[in-house]
PDB file of C-alpha atoms in Angstrom:
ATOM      1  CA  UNK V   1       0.000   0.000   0.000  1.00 88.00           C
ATOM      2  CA  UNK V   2       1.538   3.403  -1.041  1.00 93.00           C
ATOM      3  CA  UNK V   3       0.229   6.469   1.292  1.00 96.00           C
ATOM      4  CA  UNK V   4       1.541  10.131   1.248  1.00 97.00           C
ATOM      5  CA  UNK V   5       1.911  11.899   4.282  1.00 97.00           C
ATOM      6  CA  UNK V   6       1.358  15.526   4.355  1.00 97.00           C
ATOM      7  CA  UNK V   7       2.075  16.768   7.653  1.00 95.00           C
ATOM      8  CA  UNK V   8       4.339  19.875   8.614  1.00 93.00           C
ATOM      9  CA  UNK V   9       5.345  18.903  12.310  1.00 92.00           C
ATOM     10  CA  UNK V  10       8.767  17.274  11.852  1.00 92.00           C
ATOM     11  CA  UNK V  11       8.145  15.384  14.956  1.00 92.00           C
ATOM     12  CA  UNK V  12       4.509  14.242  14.223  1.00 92.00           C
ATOM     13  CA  UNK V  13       5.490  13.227   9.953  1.00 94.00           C
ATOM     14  CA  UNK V  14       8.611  11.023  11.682  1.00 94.00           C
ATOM     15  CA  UNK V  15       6.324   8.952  14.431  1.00 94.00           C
ATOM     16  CA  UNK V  16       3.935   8.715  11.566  1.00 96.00           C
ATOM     17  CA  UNK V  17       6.107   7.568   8.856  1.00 95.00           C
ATOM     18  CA  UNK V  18       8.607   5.818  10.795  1.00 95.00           C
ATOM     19  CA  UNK V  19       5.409   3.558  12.287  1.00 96.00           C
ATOM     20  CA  UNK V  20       3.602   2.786   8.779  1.00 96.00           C
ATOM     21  CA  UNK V  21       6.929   1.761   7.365  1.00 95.00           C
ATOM     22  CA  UNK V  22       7.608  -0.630  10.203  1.00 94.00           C
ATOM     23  CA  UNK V  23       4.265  -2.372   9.140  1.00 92.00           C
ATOM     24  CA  UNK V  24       5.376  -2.427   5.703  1.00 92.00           C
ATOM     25  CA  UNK V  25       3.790   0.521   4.419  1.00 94.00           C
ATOM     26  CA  UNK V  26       5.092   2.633   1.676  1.00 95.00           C
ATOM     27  CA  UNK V  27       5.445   6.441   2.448  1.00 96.00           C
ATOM     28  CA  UNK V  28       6.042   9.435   0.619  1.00 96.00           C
ATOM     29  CA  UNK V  29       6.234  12.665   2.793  1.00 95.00           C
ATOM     30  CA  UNK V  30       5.277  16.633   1.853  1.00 95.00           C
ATOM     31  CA  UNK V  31       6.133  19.368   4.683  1.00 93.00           C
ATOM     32  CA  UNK V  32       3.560  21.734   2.560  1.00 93.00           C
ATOM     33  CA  UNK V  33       0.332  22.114   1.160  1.00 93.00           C
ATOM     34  CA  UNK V  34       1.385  23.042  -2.065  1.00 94.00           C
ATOM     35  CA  UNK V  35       4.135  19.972  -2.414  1.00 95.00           C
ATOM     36  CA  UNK V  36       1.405  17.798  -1.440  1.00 94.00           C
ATOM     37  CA  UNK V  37      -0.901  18.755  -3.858  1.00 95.00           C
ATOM     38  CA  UNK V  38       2.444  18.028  -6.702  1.00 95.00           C
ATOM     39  CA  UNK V  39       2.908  14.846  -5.439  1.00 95.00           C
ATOM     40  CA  UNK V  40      -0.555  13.710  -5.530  1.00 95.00           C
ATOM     41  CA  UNK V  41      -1.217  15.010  -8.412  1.00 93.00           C
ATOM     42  CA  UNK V  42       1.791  13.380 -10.022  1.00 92.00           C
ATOM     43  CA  UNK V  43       1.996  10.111  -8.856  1.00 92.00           C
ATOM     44  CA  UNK V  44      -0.642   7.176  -7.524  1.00 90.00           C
ATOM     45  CA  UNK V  45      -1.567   6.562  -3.811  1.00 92.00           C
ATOM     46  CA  UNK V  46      -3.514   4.085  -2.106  1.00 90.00           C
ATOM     47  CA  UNK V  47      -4.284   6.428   0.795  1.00 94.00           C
ATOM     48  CA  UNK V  48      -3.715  10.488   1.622  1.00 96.00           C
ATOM     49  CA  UNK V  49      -2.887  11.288   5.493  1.00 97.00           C
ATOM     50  CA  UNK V  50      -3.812  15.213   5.345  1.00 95.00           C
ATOM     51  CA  UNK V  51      -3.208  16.779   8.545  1.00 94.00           C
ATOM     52  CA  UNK V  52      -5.250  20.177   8.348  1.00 91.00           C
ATOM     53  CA  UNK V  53      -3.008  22.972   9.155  1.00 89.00           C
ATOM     54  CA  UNK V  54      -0.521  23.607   6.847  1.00 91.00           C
ATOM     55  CA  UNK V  55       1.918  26.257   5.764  1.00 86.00           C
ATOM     56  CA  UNK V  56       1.233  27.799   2.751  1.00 83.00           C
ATOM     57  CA  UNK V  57      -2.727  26.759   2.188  1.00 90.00           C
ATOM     58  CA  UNK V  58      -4.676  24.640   4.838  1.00 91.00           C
ATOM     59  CA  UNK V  59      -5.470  20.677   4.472  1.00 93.00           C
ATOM     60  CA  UNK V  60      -9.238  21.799   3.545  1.00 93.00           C
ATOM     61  CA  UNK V  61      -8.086  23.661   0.311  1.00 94.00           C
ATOM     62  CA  UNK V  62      -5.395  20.368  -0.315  1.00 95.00           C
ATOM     63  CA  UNK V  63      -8.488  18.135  -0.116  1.00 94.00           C
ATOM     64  CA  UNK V  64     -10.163  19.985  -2.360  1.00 92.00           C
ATOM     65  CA  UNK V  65      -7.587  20.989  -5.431  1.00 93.00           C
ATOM     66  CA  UNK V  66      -7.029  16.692  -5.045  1.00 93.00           C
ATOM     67  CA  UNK V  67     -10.377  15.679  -5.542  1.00 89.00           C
ATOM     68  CA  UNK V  68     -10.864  18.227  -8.683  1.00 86.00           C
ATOM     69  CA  UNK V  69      -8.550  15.835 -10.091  1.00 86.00           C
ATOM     70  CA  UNK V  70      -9.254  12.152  -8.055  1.00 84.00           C
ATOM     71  CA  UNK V  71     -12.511  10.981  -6.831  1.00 75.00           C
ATOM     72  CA  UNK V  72     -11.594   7.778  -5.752  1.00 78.00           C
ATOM     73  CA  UNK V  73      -8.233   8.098  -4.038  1.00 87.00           C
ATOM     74  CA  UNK V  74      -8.337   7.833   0.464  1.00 88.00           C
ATOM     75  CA  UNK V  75      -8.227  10.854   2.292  1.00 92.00           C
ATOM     76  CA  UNK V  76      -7.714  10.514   6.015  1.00 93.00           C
ATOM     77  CA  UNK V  77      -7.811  14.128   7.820  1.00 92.00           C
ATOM     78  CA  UNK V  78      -5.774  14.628  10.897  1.00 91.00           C
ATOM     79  CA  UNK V  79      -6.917  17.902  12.842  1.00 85.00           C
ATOM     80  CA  UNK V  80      -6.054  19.261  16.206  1.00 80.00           C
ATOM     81  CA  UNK V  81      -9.966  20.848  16.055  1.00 73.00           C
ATOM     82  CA  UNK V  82     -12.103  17.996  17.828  1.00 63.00           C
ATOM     83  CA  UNK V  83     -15.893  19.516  17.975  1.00 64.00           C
ATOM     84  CA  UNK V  84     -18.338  17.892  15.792  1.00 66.00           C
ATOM     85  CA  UNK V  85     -18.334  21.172  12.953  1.00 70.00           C
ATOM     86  CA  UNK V  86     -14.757  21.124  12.266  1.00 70.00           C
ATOM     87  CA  UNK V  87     -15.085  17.316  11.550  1.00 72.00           C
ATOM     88  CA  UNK V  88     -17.752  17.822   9.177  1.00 77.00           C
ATOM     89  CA  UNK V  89     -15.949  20.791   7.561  1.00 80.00           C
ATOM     90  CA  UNK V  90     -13.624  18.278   7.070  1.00 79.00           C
ATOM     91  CA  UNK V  91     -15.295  15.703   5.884  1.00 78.00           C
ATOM     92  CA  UNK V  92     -17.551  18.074   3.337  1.00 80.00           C
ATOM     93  CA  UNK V  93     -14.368  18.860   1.911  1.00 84.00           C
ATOM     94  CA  UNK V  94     -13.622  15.634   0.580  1.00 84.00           C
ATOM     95  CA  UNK V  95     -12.137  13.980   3.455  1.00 87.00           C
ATOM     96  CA  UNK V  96     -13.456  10.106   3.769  1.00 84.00           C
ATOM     97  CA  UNK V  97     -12.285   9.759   7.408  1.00 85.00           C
ATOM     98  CA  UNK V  98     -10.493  11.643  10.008  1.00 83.00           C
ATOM     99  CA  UNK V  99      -8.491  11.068  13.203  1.00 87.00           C
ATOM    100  CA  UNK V 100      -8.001  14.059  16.207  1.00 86.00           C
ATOM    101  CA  UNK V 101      -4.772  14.898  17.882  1.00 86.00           C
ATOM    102  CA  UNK V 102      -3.252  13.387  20.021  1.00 86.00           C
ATOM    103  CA  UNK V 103      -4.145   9.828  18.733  1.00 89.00           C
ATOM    104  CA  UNK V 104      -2.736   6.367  19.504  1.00 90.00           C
ATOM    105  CA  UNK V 105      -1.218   4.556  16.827  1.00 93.00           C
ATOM    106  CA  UNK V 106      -3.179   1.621  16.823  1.00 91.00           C
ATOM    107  CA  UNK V 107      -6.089   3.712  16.133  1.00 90.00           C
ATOM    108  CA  UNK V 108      -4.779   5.187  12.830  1.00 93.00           C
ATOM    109  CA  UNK V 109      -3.471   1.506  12.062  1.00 93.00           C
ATOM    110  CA  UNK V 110      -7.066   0.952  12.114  1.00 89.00           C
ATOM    111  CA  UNK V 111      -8.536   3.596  10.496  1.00 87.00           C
ATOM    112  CA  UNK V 112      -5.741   2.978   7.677  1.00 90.00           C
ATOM    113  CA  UNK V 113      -6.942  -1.010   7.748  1.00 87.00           C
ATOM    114  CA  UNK V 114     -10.614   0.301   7.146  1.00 81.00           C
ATOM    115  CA  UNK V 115     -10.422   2.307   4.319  1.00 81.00           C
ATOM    116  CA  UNK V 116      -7.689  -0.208   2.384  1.00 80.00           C
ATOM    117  CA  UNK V 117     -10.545  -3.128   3.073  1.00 71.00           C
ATOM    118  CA  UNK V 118     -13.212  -1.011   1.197  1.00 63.00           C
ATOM    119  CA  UNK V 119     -10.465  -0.160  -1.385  1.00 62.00           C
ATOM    120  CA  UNK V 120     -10.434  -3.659  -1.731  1.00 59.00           C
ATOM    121  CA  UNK V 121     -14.384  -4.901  -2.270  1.00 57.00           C
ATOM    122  CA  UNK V 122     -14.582  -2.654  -4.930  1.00 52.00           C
ATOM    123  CA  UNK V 123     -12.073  -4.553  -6.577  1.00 51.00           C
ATOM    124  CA  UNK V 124     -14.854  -7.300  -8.015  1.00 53.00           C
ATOM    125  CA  UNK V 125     -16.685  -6.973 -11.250  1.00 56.00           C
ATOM    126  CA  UNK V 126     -20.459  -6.374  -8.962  1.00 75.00           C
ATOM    127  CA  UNK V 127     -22.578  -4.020 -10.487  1.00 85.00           C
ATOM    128  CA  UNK V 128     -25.709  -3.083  -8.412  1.00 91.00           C
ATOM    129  CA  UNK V 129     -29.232  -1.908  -9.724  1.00 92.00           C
ATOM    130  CA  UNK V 130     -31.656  -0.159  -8.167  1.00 94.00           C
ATOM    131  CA  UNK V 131     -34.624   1.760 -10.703  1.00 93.00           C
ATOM    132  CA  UNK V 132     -32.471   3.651 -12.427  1.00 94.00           C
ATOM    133  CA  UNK V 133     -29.200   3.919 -10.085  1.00 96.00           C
ATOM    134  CA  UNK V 134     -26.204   1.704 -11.510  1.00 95.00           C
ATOM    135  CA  UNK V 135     -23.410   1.579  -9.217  1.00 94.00           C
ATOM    136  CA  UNK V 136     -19.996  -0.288 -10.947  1.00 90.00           C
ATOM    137  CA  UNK V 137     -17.633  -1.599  -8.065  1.00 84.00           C
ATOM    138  CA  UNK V 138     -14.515  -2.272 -10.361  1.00 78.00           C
ATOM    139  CA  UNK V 139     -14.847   0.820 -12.083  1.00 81.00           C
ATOM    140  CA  UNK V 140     -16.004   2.997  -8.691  1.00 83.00           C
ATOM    141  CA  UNK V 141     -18.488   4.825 -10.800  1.00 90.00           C
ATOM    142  CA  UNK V 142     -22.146   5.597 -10.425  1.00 94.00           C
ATOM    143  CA  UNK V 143     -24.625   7.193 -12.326  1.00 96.00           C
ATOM    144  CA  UNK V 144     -28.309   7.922 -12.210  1.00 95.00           C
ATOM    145  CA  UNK V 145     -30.856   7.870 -15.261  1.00 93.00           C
ATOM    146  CA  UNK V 146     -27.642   6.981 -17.184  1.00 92.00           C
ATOM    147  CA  UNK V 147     -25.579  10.346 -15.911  1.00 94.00           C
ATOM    148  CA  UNK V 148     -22.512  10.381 -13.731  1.00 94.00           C
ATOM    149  CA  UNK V 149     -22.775  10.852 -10.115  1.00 95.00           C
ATOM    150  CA  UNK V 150     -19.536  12.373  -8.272  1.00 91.00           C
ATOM    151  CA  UNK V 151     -19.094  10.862  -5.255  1.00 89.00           C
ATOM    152  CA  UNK V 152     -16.025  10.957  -2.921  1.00 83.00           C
ATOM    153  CA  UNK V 153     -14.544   7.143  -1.232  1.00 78.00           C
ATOM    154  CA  UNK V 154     -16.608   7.730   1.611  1.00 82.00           C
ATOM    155  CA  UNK V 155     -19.554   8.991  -0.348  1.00 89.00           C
ATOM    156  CA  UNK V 156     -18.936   5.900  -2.401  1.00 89.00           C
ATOM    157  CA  UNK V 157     -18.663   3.039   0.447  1.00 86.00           C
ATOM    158  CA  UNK V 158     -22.049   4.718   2.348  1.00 92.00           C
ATOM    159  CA  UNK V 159     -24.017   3.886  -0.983  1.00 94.00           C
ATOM    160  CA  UNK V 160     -22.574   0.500  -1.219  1.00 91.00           C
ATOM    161  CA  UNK V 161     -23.516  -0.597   2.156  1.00 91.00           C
ATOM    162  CA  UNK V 162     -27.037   0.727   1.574  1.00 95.00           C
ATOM    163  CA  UNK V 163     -27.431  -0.683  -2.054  1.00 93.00           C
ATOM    164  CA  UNK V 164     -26.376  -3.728  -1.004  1.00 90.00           C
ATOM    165  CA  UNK V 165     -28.897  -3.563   1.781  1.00 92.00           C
ATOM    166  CA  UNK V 166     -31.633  -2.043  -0.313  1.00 91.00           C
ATOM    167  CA  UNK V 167     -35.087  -2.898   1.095  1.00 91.00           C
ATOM    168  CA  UNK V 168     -34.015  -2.929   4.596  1.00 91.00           C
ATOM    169  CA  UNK V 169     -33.456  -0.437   7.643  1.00 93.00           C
ATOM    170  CA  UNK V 170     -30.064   0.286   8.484  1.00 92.00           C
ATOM    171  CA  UNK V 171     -29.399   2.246  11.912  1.00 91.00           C
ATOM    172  CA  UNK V 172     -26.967   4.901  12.215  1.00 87.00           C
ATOM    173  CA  UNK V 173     -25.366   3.005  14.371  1.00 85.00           C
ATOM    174  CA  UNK V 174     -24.790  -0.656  11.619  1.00 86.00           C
ATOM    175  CA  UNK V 175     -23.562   2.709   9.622  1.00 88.00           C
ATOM    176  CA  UNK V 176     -20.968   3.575  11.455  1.00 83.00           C
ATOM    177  CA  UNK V 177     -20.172   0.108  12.678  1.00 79.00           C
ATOM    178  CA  UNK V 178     -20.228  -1.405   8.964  1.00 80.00           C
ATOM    179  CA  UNK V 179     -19.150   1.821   6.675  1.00 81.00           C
ATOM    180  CA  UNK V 180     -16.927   3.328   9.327  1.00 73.00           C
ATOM    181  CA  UNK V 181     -16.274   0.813  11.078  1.00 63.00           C
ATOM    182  CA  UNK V 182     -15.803   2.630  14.153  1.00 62.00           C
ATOM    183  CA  UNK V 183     -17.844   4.654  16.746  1.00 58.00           C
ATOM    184  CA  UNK V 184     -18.802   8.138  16.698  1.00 56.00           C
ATOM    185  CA  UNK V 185     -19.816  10.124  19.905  1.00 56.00           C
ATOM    186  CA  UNK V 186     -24.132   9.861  20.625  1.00 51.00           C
ATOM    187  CA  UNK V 187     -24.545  13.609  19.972  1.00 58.00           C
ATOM    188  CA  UNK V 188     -22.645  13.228  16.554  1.00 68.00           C
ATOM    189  CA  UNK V 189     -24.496  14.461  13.476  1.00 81.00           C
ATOM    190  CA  UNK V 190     -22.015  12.860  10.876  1.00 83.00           C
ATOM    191  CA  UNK V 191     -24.149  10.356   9.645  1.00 87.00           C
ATOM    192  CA  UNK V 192     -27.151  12.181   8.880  1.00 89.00           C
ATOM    193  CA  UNK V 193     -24.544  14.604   7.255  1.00 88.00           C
ATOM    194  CA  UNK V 194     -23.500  11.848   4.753  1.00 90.00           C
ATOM    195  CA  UNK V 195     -26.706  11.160   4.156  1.00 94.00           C
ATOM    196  CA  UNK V 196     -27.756  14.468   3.565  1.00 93.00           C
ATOM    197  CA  UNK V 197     -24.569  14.260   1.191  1.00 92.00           C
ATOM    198  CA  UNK V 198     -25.774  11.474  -0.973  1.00 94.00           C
ATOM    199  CA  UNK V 199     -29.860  13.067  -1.059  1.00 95.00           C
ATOM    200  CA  UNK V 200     -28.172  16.049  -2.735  1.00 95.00           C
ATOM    201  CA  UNK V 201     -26.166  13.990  -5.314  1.00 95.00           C
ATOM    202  CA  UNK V 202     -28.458  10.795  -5.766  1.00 95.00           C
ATOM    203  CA  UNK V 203     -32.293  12.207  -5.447  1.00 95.00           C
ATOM    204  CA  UNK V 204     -32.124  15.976  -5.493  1.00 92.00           C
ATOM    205  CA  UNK V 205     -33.308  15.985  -9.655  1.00 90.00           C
ATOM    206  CA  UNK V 206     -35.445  13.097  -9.541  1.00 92.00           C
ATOM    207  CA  UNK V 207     -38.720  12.532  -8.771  1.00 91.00           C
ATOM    208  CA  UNK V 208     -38.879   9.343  -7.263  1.00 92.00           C
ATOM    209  CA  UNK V 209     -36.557   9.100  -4.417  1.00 94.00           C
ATOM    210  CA  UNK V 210     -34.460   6.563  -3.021  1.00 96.00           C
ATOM    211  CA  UNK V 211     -32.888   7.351   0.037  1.00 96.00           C
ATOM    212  CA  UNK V 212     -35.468   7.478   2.932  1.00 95.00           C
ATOM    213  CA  UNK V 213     -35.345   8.480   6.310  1.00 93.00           C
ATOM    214  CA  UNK V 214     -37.379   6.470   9.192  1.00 92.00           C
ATOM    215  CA  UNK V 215     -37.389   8.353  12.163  1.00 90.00           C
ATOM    216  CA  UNK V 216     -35.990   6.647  15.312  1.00 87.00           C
ATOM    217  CA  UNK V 217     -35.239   3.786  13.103  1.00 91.00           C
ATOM    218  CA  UNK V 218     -32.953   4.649  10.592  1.00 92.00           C
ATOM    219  CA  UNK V 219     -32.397   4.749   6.519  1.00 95.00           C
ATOM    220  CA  UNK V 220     -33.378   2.795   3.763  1.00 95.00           C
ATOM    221  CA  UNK V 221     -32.611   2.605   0.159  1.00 96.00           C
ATOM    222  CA  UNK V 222     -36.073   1.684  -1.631  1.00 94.00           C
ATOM    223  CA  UNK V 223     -38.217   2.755  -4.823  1.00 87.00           C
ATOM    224  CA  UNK V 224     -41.059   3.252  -2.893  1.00 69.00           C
ATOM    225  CA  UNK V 225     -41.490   7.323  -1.844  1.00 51.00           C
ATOM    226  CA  UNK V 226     -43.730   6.657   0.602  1.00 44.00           C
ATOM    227  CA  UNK V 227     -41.057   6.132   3.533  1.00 40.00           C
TER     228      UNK V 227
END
């Protein structure tokens, strides 16, 4: 797995890179936004670590000039700025998961282990249907009424889980435990965020939605518009 670290703290980018290399990682390093940006740009990466404040333009605007150019690659947002906004500040700018300082190691070892296994299923030839929502695995691409739909990784593996649960109530909670694969805290808004992410891209021009919300219960992914 090939991952480029953009992080300016010298002591922070060593601990980091000295720890994913003893696990066999491969790591690239930038000190900068803007050599961050060049390198991503310029070469192909499994994974993005993105810590968010950087010298010369912040992790939000890096995030954003890569996925102009690469829907599909990992982001993974480190940010000293724990409340619930920042995060999905973050996460609205492209970010498919992110991790607050001061974190164990283990934990981004996780995270990291997450986002490589949904790299992974979409490596099968599955294409899932629902009306007129196509969703290609292999390829990462989606479209609706035969037009592309831009979604970012984490965009991306929150659509899979419910297509491939269509029909049936998920709770924010098999969300997070299944898509995330972590746990968020019980006041924390990012799921219905997400979801509020996909509405806009998947059922905002249509007439007959898909994504519905069941209070106290959950989502579901159905035809039917009577939810």
């Amino acid at each position: 797995m090939k991952i480029l670290l953009i992080e300016d703290e010298p002591k922070v980018a060593s601990f980091i890179k000295k720890g994913l290399e003893e696990q066999t990682y491969e790591v690239e390093q930038a000190y900068d936004g803007t050599f961050g940006i060049k390198l991503a740009l310029q070469h192909e990466y499994d994974l993005i670590i993105l810590d968010i404040i950087l010298p010369n333009m912040s992790g939000l605007d890096v995030c954003r000039e890569i996925r102009r150019h690469n829907k599909t690659v990992s982001v993974l947002m480190l940010t000293a700025l724990g409340t619930t906004d920042d995060k999905i500040i973050g996460l609205d700018a492209g970010a498919d998961d992110y991790l607050t300082k001061p974190f164990e190691f283990k934990e981004l070892l996780a995270r990291i282990r997450a986002l490589s296994r949904r790299t992974s299923e979409g490596a099968t030839g599955e294409k899932i249907r629902i009306a007129d929502l196509e969703m290609d695995v292999a390829k990462k691409t989606v479209t609706r009424g035969g037009k592309p739909v831009n979604l970012t990784a984490r965009e991306f593996s929150l659509l899979h889980y419910l297509l491939r649960n269509q029909g049936r109530v998920v709770s924010r909670v098999d969300i997070t435990e299944q898509v995330w694969e972590t746990s968020f805290d019980t006041g924390s808004n990012v799921i219905d965020v997400y979801i509020n992410f996909l509405r806009k891209k998947i059922d905002k021009a249509h007439d007959t939605k898909l994504i519905h919300t069941l209070v106290g219960m959950g989502y579901v992914l159905k035809e039917q518009d009577n939810a």
